[in-house]
Structure formats: C-alpha cells, structure tokens
PDB file of C-alpha atoms and ligand atoms in Angstrom:
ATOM      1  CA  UNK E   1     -31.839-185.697  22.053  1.00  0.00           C
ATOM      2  CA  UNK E   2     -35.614-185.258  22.446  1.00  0.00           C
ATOM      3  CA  UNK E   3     -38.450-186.682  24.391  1.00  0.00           C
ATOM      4  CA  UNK E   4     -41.145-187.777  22.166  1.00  0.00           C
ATOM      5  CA  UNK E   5     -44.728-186.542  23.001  1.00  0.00           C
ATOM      6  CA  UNK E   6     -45.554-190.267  24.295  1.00  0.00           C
ATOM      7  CA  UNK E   7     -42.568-189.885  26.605  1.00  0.00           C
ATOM      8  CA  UNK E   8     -44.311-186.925  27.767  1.00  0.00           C
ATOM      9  CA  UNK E   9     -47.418-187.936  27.967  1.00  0.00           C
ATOM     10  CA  UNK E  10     -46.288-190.961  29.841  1.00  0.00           C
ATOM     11  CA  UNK E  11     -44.731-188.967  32.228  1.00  0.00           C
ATOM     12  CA  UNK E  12     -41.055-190.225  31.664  1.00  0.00           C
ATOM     13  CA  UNK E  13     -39.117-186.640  31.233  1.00  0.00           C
ATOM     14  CA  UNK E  14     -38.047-187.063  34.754  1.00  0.00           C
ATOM     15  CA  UNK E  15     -36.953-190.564  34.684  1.00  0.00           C
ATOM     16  CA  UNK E  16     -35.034-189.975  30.924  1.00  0.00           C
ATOM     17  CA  UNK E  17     -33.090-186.909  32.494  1.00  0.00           C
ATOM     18  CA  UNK E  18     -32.280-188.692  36.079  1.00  0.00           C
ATOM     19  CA  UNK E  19     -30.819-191.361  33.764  1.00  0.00           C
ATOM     20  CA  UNK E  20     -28.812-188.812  31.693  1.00  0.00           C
ATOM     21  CA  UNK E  21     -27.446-186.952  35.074  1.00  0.00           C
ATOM     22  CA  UNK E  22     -26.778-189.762  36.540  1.00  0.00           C
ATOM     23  CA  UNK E  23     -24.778-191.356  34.090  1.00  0.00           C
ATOM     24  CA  UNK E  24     -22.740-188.122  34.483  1.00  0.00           C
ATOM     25  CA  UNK E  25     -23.677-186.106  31.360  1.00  0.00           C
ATOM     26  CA  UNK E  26     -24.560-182.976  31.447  1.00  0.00           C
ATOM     27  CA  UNK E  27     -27.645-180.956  30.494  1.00  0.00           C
ATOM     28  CA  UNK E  28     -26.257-178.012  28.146  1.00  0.00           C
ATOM     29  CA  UNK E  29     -30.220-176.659  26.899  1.00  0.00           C
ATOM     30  CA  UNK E  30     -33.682-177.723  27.271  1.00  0.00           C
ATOM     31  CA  UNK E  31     -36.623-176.967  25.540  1.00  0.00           C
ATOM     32  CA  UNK E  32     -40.508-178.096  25.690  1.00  0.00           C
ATOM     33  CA  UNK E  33     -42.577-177.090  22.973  1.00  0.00           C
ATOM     34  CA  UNK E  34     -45.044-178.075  20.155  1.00  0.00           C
ATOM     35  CA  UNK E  35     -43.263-178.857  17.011  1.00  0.00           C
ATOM     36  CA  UNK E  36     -45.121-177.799  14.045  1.00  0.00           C
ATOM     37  CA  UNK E  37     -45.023-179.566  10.912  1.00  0.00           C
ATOM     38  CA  UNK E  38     -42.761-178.285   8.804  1.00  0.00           C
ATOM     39  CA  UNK E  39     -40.414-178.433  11.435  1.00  0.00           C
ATOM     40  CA  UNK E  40     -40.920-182.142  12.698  1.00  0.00           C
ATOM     41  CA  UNK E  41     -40.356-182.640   8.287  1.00  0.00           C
ATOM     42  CA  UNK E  42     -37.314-181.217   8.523  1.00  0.00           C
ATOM     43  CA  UNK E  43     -36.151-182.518  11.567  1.00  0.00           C
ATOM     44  CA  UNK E  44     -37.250-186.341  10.205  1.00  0.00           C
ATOM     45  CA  UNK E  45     -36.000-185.332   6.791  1.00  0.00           C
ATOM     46  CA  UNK E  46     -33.893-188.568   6.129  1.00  0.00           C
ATOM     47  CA  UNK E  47     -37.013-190.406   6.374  1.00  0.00           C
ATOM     48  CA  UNK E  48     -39.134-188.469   3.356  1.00  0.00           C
ATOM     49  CA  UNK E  49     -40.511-191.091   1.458  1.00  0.00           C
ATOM     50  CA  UNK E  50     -40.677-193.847   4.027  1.00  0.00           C
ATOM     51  CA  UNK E  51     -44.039-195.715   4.346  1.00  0.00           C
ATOM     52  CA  UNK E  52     -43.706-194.370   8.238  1.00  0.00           C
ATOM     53  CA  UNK E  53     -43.290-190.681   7.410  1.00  0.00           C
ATOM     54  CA  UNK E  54     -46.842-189.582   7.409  1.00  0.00           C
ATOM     55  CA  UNK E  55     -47.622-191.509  10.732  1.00  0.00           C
ATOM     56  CA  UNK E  56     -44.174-190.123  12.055  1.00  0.00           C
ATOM     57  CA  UNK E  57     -44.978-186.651  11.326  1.00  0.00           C
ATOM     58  CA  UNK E  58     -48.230-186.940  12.912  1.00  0.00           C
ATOM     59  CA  UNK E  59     -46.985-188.444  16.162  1.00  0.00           C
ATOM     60  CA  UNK E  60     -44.305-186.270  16.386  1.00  0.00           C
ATOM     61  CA  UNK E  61     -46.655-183.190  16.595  1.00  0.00           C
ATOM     62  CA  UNK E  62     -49.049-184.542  18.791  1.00  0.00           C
ATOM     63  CA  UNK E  63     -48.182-182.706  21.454  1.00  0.00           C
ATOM     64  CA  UNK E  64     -45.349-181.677  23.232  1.00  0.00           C
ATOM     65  CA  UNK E  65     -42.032-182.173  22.846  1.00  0.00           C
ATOM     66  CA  UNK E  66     -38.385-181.925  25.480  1.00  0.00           C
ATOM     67  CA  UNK E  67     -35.607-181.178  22.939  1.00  0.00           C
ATOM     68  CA  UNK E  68     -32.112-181.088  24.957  1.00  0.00           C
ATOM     69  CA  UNK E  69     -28.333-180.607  24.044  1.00  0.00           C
ATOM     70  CA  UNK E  70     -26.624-183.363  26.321  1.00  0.00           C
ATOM     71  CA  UNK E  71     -22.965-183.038  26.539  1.00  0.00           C
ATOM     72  CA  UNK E  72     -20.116-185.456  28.024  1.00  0.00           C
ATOM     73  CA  UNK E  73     -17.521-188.113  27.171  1.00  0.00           C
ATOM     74  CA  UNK E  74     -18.834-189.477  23.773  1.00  0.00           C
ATOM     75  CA  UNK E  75     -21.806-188.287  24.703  1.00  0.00           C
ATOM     76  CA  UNK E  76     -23.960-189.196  21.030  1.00  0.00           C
ATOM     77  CA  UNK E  77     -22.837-193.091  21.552  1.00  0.00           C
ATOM     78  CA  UNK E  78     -23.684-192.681  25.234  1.00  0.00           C
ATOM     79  CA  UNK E  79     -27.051-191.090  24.742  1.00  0.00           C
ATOM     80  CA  UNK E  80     -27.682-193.962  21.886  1.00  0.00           C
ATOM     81  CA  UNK E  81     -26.989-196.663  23.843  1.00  0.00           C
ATOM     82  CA  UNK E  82     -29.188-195.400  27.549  1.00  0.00           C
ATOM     83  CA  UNK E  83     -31.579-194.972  24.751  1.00  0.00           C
ATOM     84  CA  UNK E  84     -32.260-198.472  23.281  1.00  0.00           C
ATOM     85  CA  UNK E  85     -32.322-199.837  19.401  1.00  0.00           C
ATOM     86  CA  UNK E  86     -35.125-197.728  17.684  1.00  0.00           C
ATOM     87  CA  UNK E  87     -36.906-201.281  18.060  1.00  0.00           C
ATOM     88  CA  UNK E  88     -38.334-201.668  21.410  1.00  0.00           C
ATOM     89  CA  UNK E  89     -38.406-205.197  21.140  1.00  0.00           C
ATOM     90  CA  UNK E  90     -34.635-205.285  19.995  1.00  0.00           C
ATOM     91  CA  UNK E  91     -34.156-202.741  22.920  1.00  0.00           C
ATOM     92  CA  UNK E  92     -32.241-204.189  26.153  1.00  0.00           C
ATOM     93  CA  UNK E  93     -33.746-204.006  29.001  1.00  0.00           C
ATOM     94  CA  UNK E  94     -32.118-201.264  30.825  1.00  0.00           C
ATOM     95  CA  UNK E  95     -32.482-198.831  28.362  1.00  0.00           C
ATOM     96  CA  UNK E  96     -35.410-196.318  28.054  1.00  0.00           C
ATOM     97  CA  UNK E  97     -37.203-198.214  24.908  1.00  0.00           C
ATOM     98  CA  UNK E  98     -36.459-201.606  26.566  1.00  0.00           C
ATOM     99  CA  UNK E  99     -37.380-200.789  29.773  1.00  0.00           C
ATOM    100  CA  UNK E 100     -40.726-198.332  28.847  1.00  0.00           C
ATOM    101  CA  UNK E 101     -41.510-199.120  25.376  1.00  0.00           C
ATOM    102  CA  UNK E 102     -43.067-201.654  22.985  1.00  0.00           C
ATOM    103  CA  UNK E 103     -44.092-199.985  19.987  1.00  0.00           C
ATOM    104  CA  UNK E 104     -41.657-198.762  17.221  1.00  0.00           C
ATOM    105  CA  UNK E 105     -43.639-195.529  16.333  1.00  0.00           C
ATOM    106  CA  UNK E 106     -44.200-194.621  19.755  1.00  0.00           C
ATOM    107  CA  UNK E 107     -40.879-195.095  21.718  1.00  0.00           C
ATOM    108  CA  UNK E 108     -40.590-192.425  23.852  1.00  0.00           C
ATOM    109  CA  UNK E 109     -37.067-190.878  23.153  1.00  0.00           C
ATOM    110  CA  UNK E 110     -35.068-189.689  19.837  1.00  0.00           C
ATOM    111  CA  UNK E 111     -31.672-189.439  20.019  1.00  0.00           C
ATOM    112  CA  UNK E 112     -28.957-188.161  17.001  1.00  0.00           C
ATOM    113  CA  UNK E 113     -26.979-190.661  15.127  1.00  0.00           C
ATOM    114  CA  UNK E 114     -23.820-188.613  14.406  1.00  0.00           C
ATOM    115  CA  UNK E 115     -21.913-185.537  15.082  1.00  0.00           C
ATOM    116  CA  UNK E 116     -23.380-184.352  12.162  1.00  0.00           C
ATOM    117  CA  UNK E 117     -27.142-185.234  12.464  1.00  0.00           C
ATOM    118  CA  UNK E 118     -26.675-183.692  16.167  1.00  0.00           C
ATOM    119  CA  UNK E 119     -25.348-180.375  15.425  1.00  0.00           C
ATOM    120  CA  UNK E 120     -27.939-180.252  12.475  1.00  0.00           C
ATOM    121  CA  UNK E 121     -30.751-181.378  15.118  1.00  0.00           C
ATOM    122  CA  UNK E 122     -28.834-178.851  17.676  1.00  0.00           C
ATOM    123  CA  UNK E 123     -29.215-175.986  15.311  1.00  0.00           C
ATOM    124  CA  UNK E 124     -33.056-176.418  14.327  1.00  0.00           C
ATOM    125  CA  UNK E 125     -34.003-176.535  17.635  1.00  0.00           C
ATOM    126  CA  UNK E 126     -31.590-173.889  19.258  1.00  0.00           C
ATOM    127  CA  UNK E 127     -30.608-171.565  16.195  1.00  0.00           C
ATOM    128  CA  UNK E 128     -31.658-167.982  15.952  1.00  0.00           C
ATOM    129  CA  UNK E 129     -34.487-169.290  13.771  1.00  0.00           C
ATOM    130  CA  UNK E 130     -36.398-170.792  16.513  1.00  0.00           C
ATOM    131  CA  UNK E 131     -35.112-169.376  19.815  1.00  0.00           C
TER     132      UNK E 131
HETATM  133  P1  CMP M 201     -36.401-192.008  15.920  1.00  0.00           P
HETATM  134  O1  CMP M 201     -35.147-192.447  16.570  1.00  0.00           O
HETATM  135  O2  CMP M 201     -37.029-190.738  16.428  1.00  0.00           O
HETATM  136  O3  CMP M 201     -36.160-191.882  14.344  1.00  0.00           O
HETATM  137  C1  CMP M 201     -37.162-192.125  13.392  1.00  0.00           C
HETATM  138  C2  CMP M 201     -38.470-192.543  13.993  1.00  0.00           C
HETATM  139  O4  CMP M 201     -39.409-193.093  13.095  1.00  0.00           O
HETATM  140  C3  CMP M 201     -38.187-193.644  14.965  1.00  0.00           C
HETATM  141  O5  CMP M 201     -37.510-193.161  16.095  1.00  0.00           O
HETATM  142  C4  CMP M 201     -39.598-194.179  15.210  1.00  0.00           C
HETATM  143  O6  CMP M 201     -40.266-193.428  16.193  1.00  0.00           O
HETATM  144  C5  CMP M 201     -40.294-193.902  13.879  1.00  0.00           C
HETATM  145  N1  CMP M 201     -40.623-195.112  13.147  1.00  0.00           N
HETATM  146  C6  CMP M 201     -41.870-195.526  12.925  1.00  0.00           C
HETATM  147  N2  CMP M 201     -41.861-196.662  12.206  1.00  0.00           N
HETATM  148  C7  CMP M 201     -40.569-196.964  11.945  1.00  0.00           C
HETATM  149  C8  CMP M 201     -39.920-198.025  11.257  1.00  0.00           C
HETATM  150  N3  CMP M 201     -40.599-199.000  10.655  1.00  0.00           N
HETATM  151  N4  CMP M 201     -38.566-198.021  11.209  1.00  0.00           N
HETATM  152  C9  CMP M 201     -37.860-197.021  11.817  1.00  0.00           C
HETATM  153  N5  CMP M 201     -38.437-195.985  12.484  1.00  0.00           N
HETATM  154  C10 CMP M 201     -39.777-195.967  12.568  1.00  0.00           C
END
C-alpha cells in the first residue's frame, strides 16, 4: 500500500500505520520517496487513457510518497477495507478516506486490488530496479 503525497502532507503517515499495527498486520518494508513520472505511469498503468490520468499522474508526483509491503491474515482485503471505497464520500466512516478524506483525487492512501496488482506494485517499488 502507499501513502499518497496529500496523506503526507496532511500529516496522516502516523495515524495510517498505528491503524495498520494495530489491527495486527505487520509492516514487512517501507519506503518514502519522490516518485517520478514514468514510474507513477507505470504504477497507475490500468488507468492510461482515463480522463483522470493526467491529473493522477500529477498528484501522484507532487511530492512525497510512503510505499509499504503490509503482511497478515488476508492482508490485501484487510488493507482495502481500513482503507475506504476509492470514493470518499462512499467511504465509511472509520476508514482512512471516510474518516480524513473528501475528494476522490486526493484521498490520502492507495492500496492493491489483488494478489497480483500487489506483487506487481511490490516489485516496482522494492525490485532491484529501484532499491
Ligand atoms: P487509487 O486507489 O490510488 O487508484 C487510482 C486513483 O485515481 C484513485 O485512488 C484516485 O486517487 C484517482 N482518481 C481520480 N479520479 C478518479 C475517478 N474519477 N475514479 C477513480 N479514481 C480516480
């Protein structure tokens, strides 16, 4: 999963990670850095062609980023669900979108979808490439 750059900006890596720990996941890698573009594309690739990729990729690289390997019981449907619907106003209230957010292209956390879109996420941020 990753903090977005308005999560960091807002000061919520602390609060998103208490939640994770405390939910009893655990925290396998963390990184903070400044995506560039070609990797926030790639990252986002699923999303090419949208009428929100240009404004994504721009937001995205706007500053810094927390990418982290969580790992634990179902831990992608757990992560998910602390997380919120990408829709902060279809977010519950308890999760971090419902609870911080209120715009859809600013809210505050990404988290994978699948197995697959998490060990493809897992390896662009923690392969050899970019370690
Ligand atoms: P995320 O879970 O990181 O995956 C894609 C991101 O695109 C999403 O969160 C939002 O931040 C952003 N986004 C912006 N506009 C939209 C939209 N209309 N629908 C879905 N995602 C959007």
């Amino acid at each position: 999963m990753m903090i977005k750059p308005d999560g960091v900006r807002r000061k919520l890596i602390g609060e998103t990670i208490k939640r994770i720990e405390e939910k009893g996941l655990t925290l396998e890698a963390m990184k903070l850095m400044v995506l560039g573009k070609e990797m926030a594309k790639e990252h986002y690739v699923q999303h090419k062609g949208k009428s929100f990729f240009n404004d994504l990729i721009d937001y995205v690289t706007s500053g810094p980023v927390v990418a982290m390997i969580v790992n634990g019981k179902n831990a992608i449907s757990v992560v998910r669900k602390m997380m919120g619907a990408t829709d902060p106003l279809k977010a519950e209230l308890g999760t971090v979108r419902g609870d911080f957010a209120l715009d859809i292209s600013e809210n505050i956390v990404h988290s994978s979808d699948s197995e697959e879109s998490a060990k493809r996420e897992i390896s662009l941020f923690f392969g050899k490439k970019n370690r």
